[in-house]
Short mmCIF file of C-alpha atoms in Angstrom, two decimals:
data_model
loop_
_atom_site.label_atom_id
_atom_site.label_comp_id
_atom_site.label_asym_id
_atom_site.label_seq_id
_atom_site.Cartn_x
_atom_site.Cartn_y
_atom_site.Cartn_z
CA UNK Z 78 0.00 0.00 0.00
CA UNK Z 79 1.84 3.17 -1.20
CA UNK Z 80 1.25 6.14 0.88
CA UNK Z 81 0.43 9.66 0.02
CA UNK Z 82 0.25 12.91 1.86
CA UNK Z 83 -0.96 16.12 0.07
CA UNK Z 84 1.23 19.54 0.30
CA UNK Z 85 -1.55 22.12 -0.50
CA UNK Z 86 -5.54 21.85 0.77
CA UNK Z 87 -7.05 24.36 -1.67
CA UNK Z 88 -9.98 23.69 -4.22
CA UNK Z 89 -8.61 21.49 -6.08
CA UNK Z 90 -7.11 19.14 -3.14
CA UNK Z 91 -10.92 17.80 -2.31
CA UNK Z 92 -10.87 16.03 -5.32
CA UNK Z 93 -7.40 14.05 -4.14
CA UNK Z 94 -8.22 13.95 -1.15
CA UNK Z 95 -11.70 12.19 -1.78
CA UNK Z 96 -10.11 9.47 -4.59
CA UNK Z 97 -7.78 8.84 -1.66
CA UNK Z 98 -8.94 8.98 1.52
CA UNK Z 99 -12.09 7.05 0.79
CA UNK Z 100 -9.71 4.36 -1.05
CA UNK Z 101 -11.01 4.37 -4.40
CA UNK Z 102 -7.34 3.96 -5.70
CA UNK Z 103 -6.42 0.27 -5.30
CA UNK Z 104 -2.57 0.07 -3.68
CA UNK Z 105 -2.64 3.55 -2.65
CA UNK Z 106 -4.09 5.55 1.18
CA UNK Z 107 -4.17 8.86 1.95
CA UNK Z 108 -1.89 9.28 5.57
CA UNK Z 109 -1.11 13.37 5.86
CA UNK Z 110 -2.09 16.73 4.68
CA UNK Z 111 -0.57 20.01 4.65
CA UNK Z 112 -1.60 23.85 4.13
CA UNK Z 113 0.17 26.86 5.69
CA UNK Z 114 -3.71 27.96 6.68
CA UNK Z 115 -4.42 25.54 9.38
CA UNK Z 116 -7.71 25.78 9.10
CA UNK Z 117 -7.53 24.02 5.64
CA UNK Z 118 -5.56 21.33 6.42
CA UNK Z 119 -7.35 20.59 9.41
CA UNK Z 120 -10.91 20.17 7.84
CA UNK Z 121 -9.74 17.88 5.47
CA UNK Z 122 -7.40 16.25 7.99
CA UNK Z 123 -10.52 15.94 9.87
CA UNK Z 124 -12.73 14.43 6.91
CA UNK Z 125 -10.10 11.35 6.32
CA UNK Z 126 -8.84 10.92 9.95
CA UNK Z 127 -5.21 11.64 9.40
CA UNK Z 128 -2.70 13.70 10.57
CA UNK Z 129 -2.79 17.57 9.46
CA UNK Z 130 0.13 20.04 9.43
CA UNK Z 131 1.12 23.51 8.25
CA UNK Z 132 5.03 23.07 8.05
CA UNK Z 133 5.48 20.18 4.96
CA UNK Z 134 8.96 19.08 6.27
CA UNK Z 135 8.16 18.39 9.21
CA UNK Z 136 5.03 16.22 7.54
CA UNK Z 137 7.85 14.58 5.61
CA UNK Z 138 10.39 13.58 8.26
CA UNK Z 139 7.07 12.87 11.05
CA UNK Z 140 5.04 10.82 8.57
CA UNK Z 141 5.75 7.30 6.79
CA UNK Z 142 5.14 8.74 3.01
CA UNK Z 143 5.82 7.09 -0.49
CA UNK Z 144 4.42 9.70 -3.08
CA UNK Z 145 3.65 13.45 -2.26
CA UNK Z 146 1.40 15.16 -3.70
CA UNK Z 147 2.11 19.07 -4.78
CA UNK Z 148 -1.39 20.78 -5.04
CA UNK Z 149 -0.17 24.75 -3.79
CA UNK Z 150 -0.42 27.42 -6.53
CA UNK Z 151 0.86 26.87 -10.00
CA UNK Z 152 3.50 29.65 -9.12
CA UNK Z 153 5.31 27.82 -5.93
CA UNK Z 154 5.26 24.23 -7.80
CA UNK Z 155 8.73 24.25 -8.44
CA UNK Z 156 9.45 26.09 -4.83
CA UNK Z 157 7.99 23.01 -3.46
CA UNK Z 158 8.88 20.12 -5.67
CA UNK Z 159 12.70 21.36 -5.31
CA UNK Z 160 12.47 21.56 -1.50
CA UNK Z 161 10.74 17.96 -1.18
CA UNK Z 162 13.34 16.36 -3.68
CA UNK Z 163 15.44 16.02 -0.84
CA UNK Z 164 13.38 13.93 1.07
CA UNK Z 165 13.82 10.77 -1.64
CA UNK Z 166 9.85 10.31 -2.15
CA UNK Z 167 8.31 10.26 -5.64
CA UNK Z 168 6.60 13.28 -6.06
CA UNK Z 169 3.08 14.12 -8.12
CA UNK Z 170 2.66 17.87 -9.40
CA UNK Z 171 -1.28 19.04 -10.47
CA UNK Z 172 -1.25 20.99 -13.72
CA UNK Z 173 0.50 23.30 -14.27
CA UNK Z 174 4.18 21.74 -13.25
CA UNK Z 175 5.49 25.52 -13.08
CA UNK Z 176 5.08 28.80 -14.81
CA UNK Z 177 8.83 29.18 -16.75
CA UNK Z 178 10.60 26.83 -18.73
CA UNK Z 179 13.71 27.41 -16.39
CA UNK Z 180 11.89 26.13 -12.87
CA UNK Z 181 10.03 23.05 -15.17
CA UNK Z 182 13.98 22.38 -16.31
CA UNK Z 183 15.08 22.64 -12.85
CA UNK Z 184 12.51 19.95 -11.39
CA UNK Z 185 13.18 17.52 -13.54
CA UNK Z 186 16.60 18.26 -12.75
CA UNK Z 187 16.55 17.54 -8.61
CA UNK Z 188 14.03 14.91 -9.30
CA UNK Z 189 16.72 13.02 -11.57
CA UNK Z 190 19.45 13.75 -9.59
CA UNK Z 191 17.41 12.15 -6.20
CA UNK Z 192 16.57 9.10 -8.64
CA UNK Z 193 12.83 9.98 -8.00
CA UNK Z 194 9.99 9.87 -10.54
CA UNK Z 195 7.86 12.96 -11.27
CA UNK Z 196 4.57 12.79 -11.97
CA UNK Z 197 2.59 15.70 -13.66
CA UNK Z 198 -1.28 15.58 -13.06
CA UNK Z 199 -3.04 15.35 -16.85
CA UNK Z 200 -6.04 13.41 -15.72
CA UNK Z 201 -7.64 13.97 -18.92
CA UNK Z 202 -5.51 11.92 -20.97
CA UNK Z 203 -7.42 9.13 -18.98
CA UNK Z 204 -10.84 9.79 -19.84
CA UNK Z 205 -12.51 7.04 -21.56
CA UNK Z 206 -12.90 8.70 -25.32
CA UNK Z 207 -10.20 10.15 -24.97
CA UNK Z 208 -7.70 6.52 -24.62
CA UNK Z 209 -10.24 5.00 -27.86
CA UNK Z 210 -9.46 8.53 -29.75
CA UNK Z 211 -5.70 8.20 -29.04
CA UNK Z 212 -5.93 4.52 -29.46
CA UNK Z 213 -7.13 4.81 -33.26
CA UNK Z 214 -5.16 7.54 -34.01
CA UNK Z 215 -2.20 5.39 -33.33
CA UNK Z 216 -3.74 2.50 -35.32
CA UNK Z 217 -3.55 5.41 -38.01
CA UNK Z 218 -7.28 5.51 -39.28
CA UNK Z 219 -6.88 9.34 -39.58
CA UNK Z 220 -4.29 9.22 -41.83
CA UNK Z 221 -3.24 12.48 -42.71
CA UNK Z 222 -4.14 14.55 -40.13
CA UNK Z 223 -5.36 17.84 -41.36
CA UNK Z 224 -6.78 20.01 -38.25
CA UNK Z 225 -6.89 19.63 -34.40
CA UNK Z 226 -9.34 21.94 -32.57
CA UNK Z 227 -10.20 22.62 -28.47
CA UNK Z 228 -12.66 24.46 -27.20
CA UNK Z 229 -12.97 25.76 -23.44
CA UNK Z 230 -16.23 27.63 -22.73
CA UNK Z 231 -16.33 27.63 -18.87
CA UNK Z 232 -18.10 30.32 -16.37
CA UNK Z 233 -15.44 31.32 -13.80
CA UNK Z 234 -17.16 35.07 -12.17
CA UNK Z 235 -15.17 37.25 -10.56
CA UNK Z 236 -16.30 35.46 -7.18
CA UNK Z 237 -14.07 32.42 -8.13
CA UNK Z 238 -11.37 34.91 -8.90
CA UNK Z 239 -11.73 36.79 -5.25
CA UNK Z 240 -11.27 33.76 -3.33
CA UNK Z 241 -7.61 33.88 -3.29
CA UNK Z 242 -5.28 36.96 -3.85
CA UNK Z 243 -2.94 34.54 -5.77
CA UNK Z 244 -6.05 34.03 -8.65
CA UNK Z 245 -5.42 35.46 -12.23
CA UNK Z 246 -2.09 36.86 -11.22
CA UNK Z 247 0.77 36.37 -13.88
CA UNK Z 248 3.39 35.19 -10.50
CA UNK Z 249 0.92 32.53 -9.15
CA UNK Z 250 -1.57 31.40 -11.63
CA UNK Z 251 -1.71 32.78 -15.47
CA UNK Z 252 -4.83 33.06 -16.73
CA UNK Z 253 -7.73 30.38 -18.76
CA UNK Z 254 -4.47 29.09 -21.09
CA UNK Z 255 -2.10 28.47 -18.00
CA UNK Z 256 -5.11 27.34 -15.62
CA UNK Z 257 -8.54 26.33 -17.25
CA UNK Z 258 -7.06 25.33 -20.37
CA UNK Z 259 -3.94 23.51 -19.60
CA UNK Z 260 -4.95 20.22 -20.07
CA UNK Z 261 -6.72 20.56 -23.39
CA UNK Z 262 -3.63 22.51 -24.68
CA UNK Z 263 -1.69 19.11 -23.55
CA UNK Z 264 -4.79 16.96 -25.01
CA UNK Z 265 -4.32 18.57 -28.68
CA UNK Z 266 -0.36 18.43 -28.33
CA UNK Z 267 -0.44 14.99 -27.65
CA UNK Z 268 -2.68 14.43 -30.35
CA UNK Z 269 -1.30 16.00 -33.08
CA UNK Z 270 2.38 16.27 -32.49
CA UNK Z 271 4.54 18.85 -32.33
CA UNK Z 272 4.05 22.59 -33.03
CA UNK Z 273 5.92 24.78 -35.10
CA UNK Z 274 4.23 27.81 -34.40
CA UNK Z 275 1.90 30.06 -33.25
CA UNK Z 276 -0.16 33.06 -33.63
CA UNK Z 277 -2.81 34.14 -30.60
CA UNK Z 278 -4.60 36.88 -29.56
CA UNK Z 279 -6.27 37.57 -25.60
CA UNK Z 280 -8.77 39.83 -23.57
CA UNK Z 281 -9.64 40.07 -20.10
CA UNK Z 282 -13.65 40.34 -20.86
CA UNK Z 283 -15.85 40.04 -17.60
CA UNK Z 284 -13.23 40.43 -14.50
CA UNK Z 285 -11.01 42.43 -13.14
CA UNK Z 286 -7.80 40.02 -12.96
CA UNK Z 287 -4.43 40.61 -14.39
CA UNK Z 288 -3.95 37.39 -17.09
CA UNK Z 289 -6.86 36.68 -20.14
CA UNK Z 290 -10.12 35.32 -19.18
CA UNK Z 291 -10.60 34.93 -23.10
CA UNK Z 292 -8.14 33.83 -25.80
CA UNK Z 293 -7.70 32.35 -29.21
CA UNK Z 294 -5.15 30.95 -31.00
CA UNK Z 295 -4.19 29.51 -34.57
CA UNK Z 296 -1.13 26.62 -34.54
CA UNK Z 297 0.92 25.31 -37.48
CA UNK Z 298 1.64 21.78 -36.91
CA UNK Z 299 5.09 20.11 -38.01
CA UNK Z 300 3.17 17.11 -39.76
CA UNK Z 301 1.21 20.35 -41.84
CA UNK Z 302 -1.68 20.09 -39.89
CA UNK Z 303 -3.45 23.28 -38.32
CA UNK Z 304 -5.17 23.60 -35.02
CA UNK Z 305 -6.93 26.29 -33.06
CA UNK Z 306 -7.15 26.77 -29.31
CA UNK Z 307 -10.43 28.66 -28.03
CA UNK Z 308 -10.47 29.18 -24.30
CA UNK Z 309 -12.34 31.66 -22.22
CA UNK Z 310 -13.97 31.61 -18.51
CA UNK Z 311 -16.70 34.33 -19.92
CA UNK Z 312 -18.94 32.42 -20.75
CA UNK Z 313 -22.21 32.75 -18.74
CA UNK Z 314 -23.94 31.96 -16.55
CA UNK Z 315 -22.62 28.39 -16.60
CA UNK Z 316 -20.07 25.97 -17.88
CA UNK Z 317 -20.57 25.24 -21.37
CA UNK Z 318 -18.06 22.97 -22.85
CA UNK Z 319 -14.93 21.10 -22.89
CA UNK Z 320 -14.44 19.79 -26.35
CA UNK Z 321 -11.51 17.94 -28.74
CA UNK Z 322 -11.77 17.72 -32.26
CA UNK Z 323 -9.66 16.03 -35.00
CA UNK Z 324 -9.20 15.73 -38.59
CA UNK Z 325 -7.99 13.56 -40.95
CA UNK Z 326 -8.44 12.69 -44.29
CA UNK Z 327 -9.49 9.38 -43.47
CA UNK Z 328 -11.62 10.13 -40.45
CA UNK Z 329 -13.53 12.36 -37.86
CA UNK Z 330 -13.76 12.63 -34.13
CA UNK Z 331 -15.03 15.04 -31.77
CA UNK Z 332 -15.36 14.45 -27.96
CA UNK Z 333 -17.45 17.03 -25.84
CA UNK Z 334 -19.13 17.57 -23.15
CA UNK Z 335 -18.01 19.61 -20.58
CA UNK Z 336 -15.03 17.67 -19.13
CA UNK Z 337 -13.83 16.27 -22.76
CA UNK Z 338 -16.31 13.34 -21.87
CA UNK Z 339 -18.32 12.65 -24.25
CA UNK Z 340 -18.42 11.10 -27.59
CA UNK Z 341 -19.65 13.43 -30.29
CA UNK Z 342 -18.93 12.05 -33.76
CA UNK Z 343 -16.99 9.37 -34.61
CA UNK Z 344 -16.54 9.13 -38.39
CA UNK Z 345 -13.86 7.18 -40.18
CA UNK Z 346 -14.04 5.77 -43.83
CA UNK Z 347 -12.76 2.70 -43.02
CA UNK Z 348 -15.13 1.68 -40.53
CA UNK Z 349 -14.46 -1.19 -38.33
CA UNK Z 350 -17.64 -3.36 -36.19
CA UNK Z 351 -16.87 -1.84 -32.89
CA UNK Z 352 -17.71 1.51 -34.62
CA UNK Z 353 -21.23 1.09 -33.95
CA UNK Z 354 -20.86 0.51 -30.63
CA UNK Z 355 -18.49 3.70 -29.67
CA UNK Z 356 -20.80 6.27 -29.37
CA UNK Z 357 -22.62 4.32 -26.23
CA UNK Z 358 -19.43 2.69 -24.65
CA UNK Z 359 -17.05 5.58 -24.35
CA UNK Z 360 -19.28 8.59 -23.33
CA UNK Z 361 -19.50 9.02 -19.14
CA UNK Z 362 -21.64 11.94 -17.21
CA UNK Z 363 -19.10 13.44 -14.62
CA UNK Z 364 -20.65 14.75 -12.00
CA UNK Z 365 -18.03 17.91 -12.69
CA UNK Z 366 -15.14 19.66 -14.51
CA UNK Z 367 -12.48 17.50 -12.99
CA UNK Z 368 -14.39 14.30 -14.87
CA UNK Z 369 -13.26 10.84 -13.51
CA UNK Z 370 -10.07 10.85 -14.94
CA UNK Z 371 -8.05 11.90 -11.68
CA UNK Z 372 -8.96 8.12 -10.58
CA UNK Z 373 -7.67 5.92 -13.45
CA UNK Z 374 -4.90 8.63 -13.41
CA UNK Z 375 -3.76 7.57 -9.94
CA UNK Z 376 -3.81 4.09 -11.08
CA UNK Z 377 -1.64 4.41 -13.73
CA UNK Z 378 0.82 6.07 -10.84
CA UNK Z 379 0.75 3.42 -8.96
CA UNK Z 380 1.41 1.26 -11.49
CA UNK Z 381 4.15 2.82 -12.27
CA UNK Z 382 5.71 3.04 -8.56
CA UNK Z 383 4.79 -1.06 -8.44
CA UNK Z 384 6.07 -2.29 -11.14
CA UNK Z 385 8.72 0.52 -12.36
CA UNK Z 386 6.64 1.34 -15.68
CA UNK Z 387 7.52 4.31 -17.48
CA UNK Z 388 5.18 6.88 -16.90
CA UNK Z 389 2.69 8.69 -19.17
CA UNK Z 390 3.47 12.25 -18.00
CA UNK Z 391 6.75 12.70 -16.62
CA UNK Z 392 8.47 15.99 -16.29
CA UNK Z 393 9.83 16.11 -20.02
CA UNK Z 394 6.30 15.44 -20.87
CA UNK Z 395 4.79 17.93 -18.94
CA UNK Z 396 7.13 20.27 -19.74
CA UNK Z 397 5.72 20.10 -23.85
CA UNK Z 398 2.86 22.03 -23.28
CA UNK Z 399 4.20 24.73 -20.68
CA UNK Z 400 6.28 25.53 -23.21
CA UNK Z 401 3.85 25.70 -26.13
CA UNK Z 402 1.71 27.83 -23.43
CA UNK Z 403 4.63 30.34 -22.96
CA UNK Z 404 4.85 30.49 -26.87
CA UNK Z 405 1.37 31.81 -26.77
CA UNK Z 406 1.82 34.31 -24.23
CA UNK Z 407 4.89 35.42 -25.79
CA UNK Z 408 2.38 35.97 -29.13
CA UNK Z 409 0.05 37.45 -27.65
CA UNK Z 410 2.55 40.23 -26.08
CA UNK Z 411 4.28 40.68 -29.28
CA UNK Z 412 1.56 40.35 -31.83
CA UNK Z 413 3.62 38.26 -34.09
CA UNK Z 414 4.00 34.77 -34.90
CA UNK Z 415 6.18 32.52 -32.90
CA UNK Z 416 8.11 29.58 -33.55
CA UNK Z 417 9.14 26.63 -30.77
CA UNK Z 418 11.16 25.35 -29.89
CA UNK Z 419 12.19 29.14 -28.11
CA UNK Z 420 13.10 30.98 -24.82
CA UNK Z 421 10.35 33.25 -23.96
CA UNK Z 422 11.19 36.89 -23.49
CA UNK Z 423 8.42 39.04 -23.41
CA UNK Z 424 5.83 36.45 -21.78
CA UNK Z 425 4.25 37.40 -18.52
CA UNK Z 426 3.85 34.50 -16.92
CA UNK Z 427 5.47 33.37 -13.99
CA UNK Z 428 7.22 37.03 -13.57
CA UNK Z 429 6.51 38.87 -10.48
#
């Protein structure tokens, strides 16, 4: 039974804590929490019956812990992941693993050099359309591929944005591309290979926060494929849609929903007989934006710890679409096209 404590006990840590502490992940337990508000820890110390703390090394040298789990703001990831390295314990990093390319390279880095695995959090790789979509695109049914699309129309009001001081700021957070977006940005990267380039354009529409609530942008491809990135938190008065779409010139697919969930179309021209059966078998109703892809996503960690399988999103991984995110900014503060693979100068994010 591997154990896991959680460094970080904001909104995002009730969905860890939940998986874990009710042991829905075979081979895994929740045994500690921490938060430097003690009041957070302690309610969801509370919840799962285990120790709570406000100081993580002294979690880590009180508390019998395999994997921890960094969950603070996007801005103090690598703060945190550096300062944990030490302890020799795998560590697991939500989305995204930092704001610059130099504090991603650097946590790879200590976690190499303390022979520990890294683990960045892209649950949505695991949803169930998404594995058949990546599954037949590696059977090659699309063929050419000829346009990847992903749309994020989600309601965030300026209410979600006042709950922390550290929300929407370009040294903590980003905006709907580093936060909101971040995992469909990974989801059409890992689709469609590598980017060449890109051209984008931002607003901050509805609320009063530094970063975009509102962007779009147009990608070049290095297979020749284009793709397009629409992402805003504007919409109202509710969340609209998470989608994936892609291309090919032998073959459709588009997954919506609101948590890139559900099957949409699934067109190829060679079909095959479990094609009839794909629009019933790999659609699923989460009961939220976080989908259920956080569970099989632990699985595959522990998996991984278990049996010493190479992992789906290490830090090299993760570090793909940070980079193609600081490419955007970098567009959108420049107003001109820009090619990766680059060192961003002009982007905001992660600068203080």
């Amino acid at each position: 039974m591997l154990k896991i404590a959680l460094v970080g006990c904001g909104r995002i840590s009730r969905r860890h804590a939940e998986l874990l502490g009710n042991k829905q992940i075979e081979g895994a337990e929740l045994v500690a929490v921490c938060d430097i508000v003690e009041e957070k820890a302690a309610s969801i110390a509370e919840q799962y019956n285990v120790p709570g703390f406000v100081d993580m090394h002294r979690m880590m040298r009180e508390v019998d812990i395999d994997i921890v789990v960094v969950l603070t703001e996007s801005g103090h990831h690598a703060k945190h992941v550096k300062e944990l390295a030490q302890y020799g314990k795998h560590i697991v990093v939500e989305k995204p693993m930092a704001l610059t390319l130099d504090d991603a390279d650097d946590m790879i880095r200590v976690c190499d050099r303390a022979r520990i695995k890294l683990f960045v959090v892209k649950q949505n790789r695991f949803n169930v359309p998404v594995v058949k979509l990546r599954d037949s695109l590696e059977r090659g049914r699309f063929g050419k591929l000829v346009m990847g699309t992903v749309r994020v129309r989600w309601c965030r009001p300026q209410s979600y944005y006042d709950q922390d001081a550290w929300r929407g700021t370009w040294a903590l957070d980003g905006g709907v591309l580093t936060n909101q977006a971040s995992h469909h940005v990974d989801l059409l990267e890992w689709m469609m290979g590598e980017v060449d380039s890109v051209v984008a354009m931002s607003r901050t529409a509805l609320v009063h926060i530094e970063a975009e609530d509102t962007a779009v942008v147009i990608l070049h491809f290095r297979n020749g494929a284009l793709g397009c990135i629409e992402a805003t938190t504007a919409v109202r008065p509710k969340d609209l849609e998470g989608s994936l779409s892609i291309l090919g010139e032998k073959g459709s697919v588009e997954i919506g929903g609101f948590a890139v969930n559900e099957m949409k179309v699934w067109n190829f021209l060679e079909p095959e007989p479990e094609d009839a059966t794909v629009m019933e078998k790999y659609s699923v109703n989460p009961p939220n934006v976080y989908g259920f892809g956080h569970q099989a996503y632990y699985g595959h960690v522990v998996d991984c710890i278990l049996n010493n399988k190479q992992h789906l999103v290490d830090g090299l991984e993760g570090r793909k679409s940070l980079e193609l995110i600081n490419a955007i900014y970098e567009s959108i503060e420049t107003g001109r096209e820009v090619k990766l693979h680059f060192r961003p100068k002009y982007s905001k994010l992660g600068a203080n």
